[in-house]
Coordinates of C-alpha atoms and ligand atoms in Angstrom, one line a residue:
X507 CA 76.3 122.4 1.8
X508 CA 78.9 125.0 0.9
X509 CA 78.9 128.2 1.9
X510 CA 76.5 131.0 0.9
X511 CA 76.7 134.6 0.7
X512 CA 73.8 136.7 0.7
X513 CA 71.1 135.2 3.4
X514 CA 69.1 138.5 3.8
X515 CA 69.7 139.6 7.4
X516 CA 65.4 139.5 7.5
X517 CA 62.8 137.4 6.1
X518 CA 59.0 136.9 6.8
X519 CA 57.7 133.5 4.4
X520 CA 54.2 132.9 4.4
X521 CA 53.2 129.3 3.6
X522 CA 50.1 129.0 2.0
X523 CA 48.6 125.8 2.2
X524 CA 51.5 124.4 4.8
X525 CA 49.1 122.0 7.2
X526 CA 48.7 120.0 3.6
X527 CA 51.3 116.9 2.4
X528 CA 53.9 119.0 0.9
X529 CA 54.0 121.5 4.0
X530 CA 54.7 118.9 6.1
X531 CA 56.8 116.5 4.2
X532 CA 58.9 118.9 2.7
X533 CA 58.6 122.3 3.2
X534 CA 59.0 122.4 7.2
X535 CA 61.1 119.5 7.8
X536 CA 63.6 121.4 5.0
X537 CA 63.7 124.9 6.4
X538 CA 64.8 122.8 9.9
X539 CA 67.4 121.5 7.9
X540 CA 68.3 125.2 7.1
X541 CA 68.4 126.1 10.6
X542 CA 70.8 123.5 12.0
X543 CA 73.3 124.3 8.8
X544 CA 72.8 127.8 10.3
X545 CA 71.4 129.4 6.6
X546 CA 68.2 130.7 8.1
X547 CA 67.9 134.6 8.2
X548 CA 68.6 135.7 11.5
X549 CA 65.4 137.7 12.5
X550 CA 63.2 135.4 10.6
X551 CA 59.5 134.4 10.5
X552 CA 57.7 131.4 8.9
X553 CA 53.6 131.8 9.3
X554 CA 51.3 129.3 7.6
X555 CA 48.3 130.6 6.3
X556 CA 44.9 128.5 6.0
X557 CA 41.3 128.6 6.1
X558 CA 41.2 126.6 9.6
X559 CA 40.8 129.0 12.6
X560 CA 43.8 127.3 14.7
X561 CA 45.8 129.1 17.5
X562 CA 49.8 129.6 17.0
X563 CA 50.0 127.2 19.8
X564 CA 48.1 124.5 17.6
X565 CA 49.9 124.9 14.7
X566 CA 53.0 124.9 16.2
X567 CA 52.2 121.5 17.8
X568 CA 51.4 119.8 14.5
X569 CA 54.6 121.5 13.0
X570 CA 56.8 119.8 15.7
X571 CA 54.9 116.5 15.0
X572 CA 55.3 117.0 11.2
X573 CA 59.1 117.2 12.0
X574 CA 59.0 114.3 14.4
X575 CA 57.4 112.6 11.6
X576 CA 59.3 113.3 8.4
X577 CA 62.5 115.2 8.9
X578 CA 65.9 113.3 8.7
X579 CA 68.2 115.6 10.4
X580 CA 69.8 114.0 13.3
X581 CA 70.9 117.2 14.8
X582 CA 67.4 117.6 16.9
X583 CA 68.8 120.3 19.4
X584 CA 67.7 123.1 17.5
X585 CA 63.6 122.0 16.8
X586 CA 63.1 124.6 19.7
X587 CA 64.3 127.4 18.8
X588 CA 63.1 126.6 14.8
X589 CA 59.1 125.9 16.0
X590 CA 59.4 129.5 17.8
X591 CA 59.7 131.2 14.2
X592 CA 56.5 129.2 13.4
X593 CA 53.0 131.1 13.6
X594 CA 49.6 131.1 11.7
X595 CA 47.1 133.3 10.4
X596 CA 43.4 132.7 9.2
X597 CA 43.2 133.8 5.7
X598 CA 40.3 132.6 3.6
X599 CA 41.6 133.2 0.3
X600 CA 38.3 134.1 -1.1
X601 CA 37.9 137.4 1.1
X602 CA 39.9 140.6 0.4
X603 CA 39.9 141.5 4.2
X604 CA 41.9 139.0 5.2
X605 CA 44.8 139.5 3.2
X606 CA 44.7 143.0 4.9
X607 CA 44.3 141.3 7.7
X608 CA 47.8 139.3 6.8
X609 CA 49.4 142.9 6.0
X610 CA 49.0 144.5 9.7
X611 CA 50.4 141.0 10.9
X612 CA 53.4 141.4 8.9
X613 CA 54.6 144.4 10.2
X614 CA 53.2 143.7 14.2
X615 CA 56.1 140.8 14.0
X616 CA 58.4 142.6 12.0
X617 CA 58.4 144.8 15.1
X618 CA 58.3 142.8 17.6
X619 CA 61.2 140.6 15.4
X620 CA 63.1 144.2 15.2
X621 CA 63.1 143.4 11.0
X622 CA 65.1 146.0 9.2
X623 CA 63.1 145.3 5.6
X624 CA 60.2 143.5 4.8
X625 CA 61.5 141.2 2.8
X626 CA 58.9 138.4 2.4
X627 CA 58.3 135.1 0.5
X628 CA 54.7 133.8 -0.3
X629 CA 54.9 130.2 -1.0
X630 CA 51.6 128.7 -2.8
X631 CA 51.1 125.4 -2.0
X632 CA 47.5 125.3 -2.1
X633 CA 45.4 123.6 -5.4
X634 CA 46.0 125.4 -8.5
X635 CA 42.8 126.8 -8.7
X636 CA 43.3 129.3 -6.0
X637 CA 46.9 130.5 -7.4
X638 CA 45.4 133.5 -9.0
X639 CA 43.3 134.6 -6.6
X640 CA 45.7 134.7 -3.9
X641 CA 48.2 136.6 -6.3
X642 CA 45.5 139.1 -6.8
X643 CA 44.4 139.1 -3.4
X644 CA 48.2 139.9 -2.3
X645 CA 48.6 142.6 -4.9
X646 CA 45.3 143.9 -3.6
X647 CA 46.6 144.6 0.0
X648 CA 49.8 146.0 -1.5
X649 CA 51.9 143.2 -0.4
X650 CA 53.5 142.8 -4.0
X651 CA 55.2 146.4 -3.5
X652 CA 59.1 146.3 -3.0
X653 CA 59.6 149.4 -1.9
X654 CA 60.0 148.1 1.7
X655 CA 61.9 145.1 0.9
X656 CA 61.6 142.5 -2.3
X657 CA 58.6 140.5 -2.2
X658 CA 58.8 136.8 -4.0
X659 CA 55.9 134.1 -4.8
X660 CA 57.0 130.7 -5.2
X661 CA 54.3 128.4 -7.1
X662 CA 53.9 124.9 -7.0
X663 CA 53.2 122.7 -10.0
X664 CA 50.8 122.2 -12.0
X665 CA 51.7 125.5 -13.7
X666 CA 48.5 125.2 -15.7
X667 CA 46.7 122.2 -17.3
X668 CA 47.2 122.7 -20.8
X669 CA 49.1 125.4 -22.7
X670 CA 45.5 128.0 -22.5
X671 CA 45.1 127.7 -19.3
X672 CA 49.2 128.5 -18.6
X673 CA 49.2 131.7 -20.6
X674 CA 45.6 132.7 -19.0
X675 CA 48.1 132.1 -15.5
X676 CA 51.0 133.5 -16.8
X677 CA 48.8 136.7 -17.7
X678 CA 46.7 137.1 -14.2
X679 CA 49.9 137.1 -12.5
X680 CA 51.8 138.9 -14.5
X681 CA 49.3 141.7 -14.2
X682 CA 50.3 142.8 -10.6
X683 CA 53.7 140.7 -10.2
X684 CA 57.2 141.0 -11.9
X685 CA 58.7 138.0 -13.9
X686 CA 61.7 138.5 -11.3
X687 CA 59.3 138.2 -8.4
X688 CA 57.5 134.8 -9.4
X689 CA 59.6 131.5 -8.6
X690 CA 58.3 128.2 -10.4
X691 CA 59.4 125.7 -8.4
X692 CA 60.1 122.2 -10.4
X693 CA 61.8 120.2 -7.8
X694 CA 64.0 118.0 -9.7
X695 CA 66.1 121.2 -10.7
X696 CA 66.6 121.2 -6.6
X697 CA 68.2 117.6 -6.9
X698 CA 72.0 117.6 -6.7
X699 CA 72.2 114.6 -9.6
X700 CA 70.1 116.9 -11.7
X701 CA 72.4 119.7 -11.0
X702 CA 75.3 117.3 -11.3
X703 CA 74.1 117.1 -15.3
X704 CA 75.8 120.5 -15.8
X705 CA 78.9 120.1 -13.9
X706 CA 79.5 115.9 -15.6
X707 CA 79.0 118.0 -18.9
X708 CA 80.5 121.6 -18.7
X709 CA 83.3 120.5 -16.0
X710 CA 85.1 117.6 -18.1
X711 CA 86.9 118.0 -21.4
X712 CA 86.0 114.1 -21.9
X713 CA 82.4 114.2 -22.5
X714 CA 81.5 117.8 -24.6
X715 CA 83.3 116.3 -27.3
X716 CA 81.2 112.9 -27.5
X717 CA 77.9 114.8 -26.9
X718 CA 76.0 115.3 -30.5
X719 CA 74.6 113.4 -32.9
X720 CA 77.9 112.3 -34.4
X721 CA 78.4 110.1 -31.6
X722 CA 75.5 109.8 -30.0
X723 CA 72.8 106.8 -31.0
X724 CA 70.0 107.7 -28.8
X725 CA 69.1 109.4 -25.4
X726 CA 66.9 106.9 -22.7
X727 CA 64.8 108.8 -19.4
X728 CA 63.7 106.7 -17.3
X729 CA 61.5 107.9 -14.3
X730 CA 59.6 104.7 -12.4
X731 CA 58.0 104.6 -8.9
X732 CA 57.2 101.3 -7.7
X733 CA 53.9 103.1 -5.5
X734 CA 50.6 103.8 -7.1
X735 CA 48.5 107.1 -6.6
X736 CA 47.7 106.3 -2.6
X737 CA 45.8 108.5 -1.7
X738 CA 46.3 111.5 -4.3
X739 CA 43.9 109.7 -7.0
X740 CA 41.5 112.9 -6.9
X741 CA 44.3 115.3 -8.1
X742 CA 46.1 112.5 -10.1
X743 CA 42.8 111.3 -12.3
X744 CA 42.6 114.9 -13.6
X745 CA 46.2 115.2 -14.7
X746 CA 48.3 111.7 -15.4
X747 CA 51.5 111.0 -16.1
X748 CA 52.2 113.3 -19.3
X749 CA 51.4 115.8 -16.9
X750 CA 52.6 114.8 -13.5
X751 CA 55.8 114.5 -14.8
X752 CA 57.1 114.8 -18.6
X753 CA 55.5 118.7 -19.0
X754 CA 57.8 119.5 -16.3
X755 CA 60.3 117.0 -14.6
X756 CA 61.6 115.2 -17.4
X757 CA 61.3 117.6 -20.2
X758 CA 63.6 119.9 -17.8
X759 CA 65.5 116.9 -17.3
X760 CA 65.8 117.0 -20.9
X761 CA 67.0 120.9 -20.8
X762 CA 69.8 120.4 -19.3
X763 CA 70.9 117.1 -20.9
X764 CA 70.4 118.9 -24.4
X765 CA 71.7 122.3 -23.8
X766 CA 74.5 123.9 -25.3
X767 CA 77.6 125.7 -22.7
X768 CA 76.0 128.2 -21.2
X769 CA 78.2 131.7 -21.2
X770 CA 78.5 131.7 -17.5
X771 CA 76.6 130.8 -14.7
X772 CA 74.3 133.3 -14.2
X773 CA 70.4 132.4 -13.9
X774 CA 69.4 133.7 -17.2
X775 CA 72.9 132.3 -18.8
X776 CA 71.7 129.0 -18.0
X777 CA 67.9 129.1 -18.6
X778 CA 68.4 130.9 -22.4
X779 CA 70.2 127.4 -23.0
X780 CA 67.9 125.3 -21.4
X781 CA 64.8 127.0 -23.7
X782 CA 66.4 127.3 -26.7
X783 CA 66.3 123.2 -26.2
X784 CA 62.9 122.9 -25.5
X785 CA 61.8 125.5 -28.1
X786 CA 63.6 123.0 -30.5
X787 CA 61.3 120.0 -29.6
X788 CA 59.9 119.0 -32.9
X789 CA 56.2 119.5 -32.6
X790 CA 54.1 116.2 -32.5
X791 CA 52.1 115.7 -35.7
X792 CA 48.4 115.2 -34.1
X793 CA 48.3 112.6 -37.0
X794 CA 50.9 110.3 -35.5
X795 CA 50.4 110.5 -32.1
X796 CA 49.6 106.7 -32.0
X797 CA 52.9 106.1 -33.1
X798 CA 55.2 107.6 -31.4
X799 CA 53.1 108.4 -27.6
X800 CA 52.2 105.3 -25.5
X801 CA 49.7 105.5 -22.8
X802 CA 49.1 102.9 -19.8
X803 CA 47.3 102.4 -17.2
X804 CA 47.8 99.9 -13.7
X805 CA 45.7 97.2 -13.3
X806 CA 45.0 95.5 -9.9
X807 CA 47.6 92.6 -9.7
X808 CA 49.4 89.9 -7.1
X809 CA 52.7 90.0 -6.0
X810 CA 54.1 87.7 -3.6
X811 CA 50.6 86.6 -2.5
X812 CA 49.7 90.5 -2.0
X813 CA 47.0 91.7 -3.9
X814 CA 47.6 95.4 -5.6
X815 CA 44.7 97.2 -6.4
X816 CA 44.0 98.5 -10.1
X817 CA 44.3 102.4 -10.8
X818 CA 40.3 102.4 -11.5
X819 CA 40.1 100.9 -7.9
X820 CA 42.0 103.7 -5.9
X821 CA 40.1 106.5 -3.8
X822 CA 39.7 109.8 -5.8
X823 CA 40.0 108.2 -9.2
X824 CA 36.5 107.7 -11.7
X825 CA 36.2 103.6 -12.0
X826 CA 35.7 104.5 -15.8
X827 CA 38.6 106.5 -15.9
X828 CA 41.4 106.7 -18.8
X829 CA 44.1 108.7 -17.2
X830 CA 47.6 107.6 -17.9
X831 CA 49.5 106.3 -15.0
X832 CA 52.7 105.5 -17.6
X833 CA 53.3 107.0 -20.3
X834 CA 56.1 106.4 -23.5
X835 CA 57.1 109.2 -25.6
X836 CA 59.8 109.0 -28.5
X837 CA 60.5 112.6 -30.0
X838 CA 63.3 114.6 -31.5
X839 CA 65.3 118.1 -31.0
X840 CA 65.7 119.5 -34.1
X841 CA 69.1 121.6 -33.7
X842 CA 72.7 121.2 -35.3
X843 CA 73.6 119.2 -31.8
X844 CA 71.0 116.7 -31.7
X845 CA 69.3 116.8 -35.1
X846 CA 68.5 112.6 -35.8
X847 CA 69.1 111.7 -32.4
X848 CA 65.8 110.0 -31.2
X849 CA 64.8 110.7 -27.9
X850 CA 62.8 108.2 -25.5
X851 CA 61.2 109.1 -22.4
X852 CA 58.7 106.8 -19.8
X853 CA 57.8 107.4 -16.6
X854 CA 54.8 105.5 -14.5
X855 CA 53.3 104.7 -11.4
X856 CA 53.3 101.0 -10.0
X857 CA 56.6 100.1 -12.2
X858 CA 59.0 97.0 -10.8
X859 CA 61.3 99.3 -8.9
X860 CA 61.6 103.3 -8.1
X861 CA 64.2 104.3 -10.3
X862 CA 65.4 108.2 -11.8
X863 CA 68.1 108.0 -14.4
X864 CA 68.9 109.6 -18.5
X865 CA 71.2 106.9 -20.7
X866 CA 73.6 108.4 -23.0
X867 CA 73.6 105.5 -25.6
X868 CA 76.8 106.0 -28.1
X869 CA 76.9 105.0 -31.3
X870 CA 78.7 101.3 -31.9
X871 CA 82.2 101.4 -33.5
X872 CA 81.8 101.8 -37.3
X873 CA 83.2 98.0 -38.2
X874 CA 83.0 94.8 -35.5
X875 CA 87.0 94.1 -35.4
X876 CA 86.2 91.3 -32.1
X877 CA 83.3 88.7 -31.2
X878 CA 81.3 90.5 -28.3
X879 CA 79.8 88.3 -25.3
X880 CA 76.5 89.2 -24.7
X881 CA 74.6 92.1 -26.7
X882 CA 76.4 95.2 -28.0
X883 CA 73.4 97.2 -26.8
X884 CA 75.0 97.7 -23.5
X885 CA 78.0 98.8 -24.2
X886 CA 79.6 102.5 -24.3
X887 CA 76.6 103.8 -22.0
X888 CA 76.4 106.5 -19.7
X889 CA 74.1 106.4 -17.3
X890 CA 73.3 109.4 -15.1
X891 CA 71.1 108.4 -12.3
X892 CA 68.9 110.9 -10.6
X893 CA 68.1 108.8 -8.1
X894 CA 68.4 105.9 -5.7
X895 CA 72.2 105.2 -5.4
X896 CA 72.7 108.8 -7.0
X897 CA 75.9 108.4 -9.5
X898 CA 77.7 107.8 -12.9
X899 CA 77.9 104.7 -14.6
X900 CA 79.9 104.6 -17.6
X901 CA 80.2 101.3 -19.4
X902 CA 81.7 99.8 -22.2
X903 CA 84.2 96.4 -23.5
X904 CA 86.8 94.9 -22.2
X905 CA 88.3 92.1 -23.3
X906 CA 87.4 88.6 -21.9
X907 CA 90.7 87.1 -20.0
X908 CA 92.5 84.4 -22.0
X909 CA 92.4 83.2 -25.4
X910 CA 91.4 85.2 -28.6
X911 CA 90.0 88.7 -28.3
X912 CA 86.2 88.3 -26.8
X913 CA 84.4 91.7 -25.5
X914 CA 82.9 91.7 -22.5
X915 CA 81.2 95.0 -21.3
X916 CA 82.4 96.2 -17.6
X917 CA 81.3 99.0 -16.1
X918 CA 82.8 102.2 -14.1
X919 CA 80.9 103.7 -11.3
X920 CA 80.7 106.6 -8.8
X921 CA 77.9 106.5 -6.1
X922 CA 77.2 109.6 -4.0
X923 CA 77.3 107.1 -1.1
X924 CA 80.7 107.0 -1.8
X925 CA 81.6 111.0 -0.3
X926 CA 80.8 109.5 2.9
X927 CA 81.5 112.8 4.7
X928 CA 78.8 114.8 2.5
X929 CA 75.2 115.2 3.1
X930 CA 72.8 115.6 0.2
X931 CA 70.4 117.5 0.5
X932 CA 66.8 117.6 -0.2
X933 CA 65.6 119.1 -3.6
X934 CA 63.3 122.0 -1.1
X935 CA 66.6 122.4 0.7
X936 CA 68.2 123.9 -1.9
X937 CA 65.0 125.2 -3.6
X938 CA 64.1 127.1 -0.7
X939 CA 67.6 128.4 0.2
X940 CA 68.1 130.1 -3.5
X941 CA 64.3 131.8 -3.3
X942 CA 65.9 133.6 0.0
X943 CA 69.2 134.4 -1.6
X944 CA 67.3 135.1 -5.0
X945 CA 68.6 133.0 -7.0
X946 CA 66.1 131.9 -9.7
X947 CA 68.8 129.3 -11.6
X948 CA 67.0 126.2 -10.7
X949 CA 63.4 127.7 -11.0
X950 CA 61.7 127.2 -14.2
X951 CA 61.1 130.2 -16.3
X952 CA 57.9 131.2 -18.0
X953 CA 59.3 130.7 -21.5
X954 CA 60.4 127.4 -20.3
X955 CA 57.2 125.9 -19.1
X956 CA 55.4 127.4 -21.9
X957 CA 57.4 126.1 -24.6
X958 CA 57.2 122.6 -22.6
X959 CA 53.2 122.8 -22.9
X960 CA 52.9 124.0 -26.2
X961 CA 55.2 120.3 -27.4
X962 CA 53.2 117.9 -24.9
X963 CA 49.5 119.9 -25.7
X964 CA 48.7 117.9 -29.1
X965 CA 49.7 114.4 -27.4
X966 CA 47.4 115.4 -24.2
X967 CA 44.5 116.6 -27.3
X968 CA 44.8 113.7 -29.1
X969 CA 44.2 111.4 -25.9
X970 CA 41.3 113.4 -24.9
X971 CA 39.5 113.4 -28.0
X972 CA 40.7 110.5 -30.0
X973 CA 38.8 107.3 -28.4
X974 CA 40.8 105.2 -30.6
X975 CA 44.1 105.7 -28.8
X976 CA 44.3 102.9 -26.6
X977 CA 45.0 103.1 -22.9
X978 CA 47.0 100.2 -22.3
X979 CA 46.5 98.0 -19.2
X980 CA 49.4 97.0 -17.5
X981 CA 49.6 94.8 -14.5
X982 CA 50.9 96.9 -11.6
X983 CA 54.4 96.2 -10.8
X984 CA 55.3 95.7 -14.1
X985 CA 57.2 97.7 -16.4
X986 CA 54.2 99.1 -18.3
X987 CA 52.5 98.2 -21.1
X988 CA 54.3 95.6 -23.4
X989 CA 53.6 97.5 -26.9
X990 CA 56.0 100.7 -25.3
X991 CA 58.7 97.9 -26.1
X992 CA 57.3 98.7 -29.7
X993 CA 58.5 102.7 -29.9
X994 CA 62.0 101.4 -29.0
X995 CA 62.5 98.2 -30.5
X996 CA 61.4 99.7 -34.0
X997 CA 65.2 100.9 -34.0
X998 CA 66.8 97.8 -33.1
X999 CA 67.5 98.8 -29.7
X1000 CA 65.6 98.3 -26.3
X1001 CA 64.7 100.2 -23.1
X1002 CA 67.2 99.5 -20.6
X1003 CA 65.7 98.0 -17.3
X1004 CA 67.1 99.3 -14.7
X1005 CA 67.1 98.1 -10.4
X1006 CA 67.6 100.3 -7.9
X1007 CA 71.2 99.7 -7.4
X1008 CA 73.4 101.4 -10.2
X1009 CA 75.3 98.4 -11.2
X1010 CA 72.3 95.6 -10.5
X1011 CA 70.5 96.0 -14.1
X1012 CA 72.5 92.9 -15.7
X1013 CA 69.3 90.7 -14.9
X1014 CA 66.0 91.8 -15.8
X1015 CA 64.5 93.9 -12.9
X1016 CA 61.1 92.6 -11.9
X1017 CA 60.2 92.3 -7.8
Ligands
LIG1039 C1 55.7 115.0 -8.2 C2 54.5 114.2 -8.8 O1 55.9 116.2 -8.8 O2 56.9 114.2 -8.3 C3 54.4 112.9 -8.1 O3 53.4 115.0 -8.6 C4 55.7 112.1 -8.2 O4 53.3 112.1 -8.7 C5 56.8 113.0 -7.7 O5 55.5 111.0 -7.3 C6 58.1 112.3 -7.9 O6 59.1 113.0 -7.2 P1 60.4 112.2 -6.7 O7 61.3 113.3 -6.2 O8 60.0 111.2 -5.7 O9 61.0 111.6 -7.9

């Protein structure tokens, strides 16, 4: 990473929730990643915070394991020195005491740390249901109050379940925390290809010009994991894919693909732009729903003699259940940039391959002057992938060697890979490193999330309470159900099938 100003010289953050898969997949194994790039405050303390009486001695041995376990930095010399900034405190959310309790611990180690302010970060990764309590119980012991040193609370997604139960969220916190204060973490803002959308875009005089309906035919997301739900099926049955992903990921995907310049790059610059976009989603008629919103769901399959099991067979999830593991959308932005310009999202679980990645389809030339090889719907693409083999793919025809004037479509391509001497770093990295520097850029803002419920709430209604939407089996390892084909195809183009290499998509992708 670059350099970076501002690292406050002190820094207590609280992990709520940090024994649980996130905490020790990402969360821990990221802040190391801080220390040995040397970005971590200099007096600074990280305690976890659970229900589970453990001693700091406990917790600091399944924090080294989790590191042993998950971290990818090679520099290992500084796990010491990192797991003596780790401690834990008992804290029952439920009981007022104990965030008291948490207060007087605070300021014993900002003592015994010699901390100048008390600037802290309280980082919720617990389930939803207890965000507003601990907000309230925090507030309750005064720990919100910045007269000491800034306090921040970074939440986790969900952000709410539907667009009611967001603004009931929005307004318990809001009651005892700044808008400043509160950090919604959506981690594909963290990911350098999804911050690379911006620089592709508002960097190069070669693209801004091409980037509106005149030119532009149609817009392709594509966001496929080749796992199923393991063993999350008891959050995953109550939220699916539209949730899981489109209400946040891919619709802020979508924000920054869609936005106009910003004026500079200051956090609120940059998020007016990205709103304004998805305020200008055109709202889904309930009526049509069917039409233009495809739901899916795994079923148990065999793949090279190994049996995968079907969504309705995973732990956690209700055999009956109709939860959408994949999910199609086709919708519209209705602004002067992209008024016409259709739209197509899908993302699922148990797909061919694990793929990340938004096509910029142009528009063909106006009149056919030469006899193409192979279909015109490949060429003049951009393909921006997100992830695996992070980079740019830009294709479009060439003429065929020898006689007469034949196309062919070649393509251009950058991969990350290719800056062999740069690292890049995990989404949380970067996440975690702007909540200390408070830098809120890449964390979604309330207007943001609450426009991106308000378009997805009528598709999510009309699931629930229309029985007559079908939720398409598909067989796992597929891609989806075959009638998404049908939201595409309609416009005489087709999804693009993509493999996990950048430039491998010439043959259809299947495992
Ligand atoms: C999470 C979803 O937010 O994003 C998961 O809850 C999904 O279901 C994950 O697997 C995908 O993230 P990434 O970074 O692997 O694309």
């Amino acid at each position: 990473m670059n350099k970076v100003n501002n690292i406050p010289a002190d820094l207590v953050m609280v992990i709520f929730g940090a024994t649980g898969d996130l905490g020790r997949r990402k969360l821990i194994p990221s802040l190391y990643a801080l220390e040995t790039l040397g970005f971590l405050p200099e007096r600074m303390a990280i305690i976890g915070a659970g229900r589970t009486q453990i001693t700091n001695e406990a917790f600091r041995d399944d924090m080294g394991k989790a590191l042993h376990e998950f971290s990818k930095e090679e520099d290992k010399s500084r796990e010491r020195e990192f797991i003596r900034r780790v401690y834990y405190q008992q804290l029952d959310p439920a009981l007022p005491a104990h965030y008291e309790a948490l207060a007087s611990r605070l300021e014993e180690l900002r003592e015994q740390l010699n901390m100048g302010a008390a600037n802290t970060i309280f980082y919720l990764s617990t389930p939803p249901a207890l965000y507003e309590g601990i907000a309230e119980g925090l507030a309750g012991a005064g720990l919100h109050n910045q007269a000491d040193g800034w306090k921040r609370l970074i939440i986790e997604k969900p952000f709410g379940y539907d667009l009611e139960s967001a603004r009931r969220l929005t307004a318990s916190l809001q009651q005892h925390w700044d808008e400043g204060q509160i950090y919604r973490i959506d981690h594909y803002l963290g990911k350098e290809t999804v911050q690379n959308v911006l620089v592709t875009r508002f960097s190069n005089g070669i693209f801004e010009p091409l980037w509106n309906r005149n030119y532009v035919h149609h817009v392709e997301i594509t966001s496929a994991e080749d796992i199923g739900v393991g063993r999350r099926g008891g959050y995953y049955d109550g939220s699916g894919a539209l949730r899981d992903m489109v209400q946040n990921h891919l619709l802020q995907l979508v924000g920054l693909i869609a936005m106009e310049p910003p004026a500079s790059m200051q956090a609120d610059a940059i998020r007016n732009e990205s709103v304004k976009v998805l305020q200008s989603l055109r709202p889904i008629d309930p009526g049509q729903v069917r039409d233009v919103a495809i739901r899916g769901q795994y079923i148990g399959s065999t793949i090279r003699g190994q049996h995968r099991k079907a969504y309705r067979e995973e732990e956690g999830v209700n055999p009956a259940s109709t939860t959408e593991t994949f999910a199609a959308l086709k919708f519209y932005i209705d602004n002067w940039r992209w008024g016409g310009v259709p739209f197509y999202i899908r993302t699922g679980k148990h797909l061919p391959t694990r793929v990340t990645e938004a096509v910029i389809h142009f528009r063909p030339t106006p009149h056919h002057l030469f006899a193409r090889q192979g279909s015109c719907d490949s060429c003049n693409q951009l393909i921006i992938r997100i992830q695996p083999d992070e980079g740019i793919l830009l294709k479009f025809g060439m003429k065929t060697p020898g006689a007469g004037f034949n196309v062919q479509n070649v393509s251009m391509d950058f991969h990350y890979s290719d800056l062999s001497h740069q690292r890049i770093p995990d989404a949380y990295e970067r996440l975690l490193l702007d909540s200390m520097i408070g830098d809120s850029t890449l964390y979604a803002r309330v207007d943001a999330v609450m426009a991106a419920w308000e378009f997805i709430t009528p598709v999510l209604d009309a699931w629930q309470n229309d029985p007559g939407i079908p939720v398409y089996g598909y067989p796992a390892g597929t891609w989806g159900p075959d009638v998404a084909d049908s939201l595409i195809e309609g416009d005489d183009i087709n999804w693009r099938y993509p493999c996990a290499a950048l430039t491998g998509d010439d043959n259809f992708c299947t495992l």
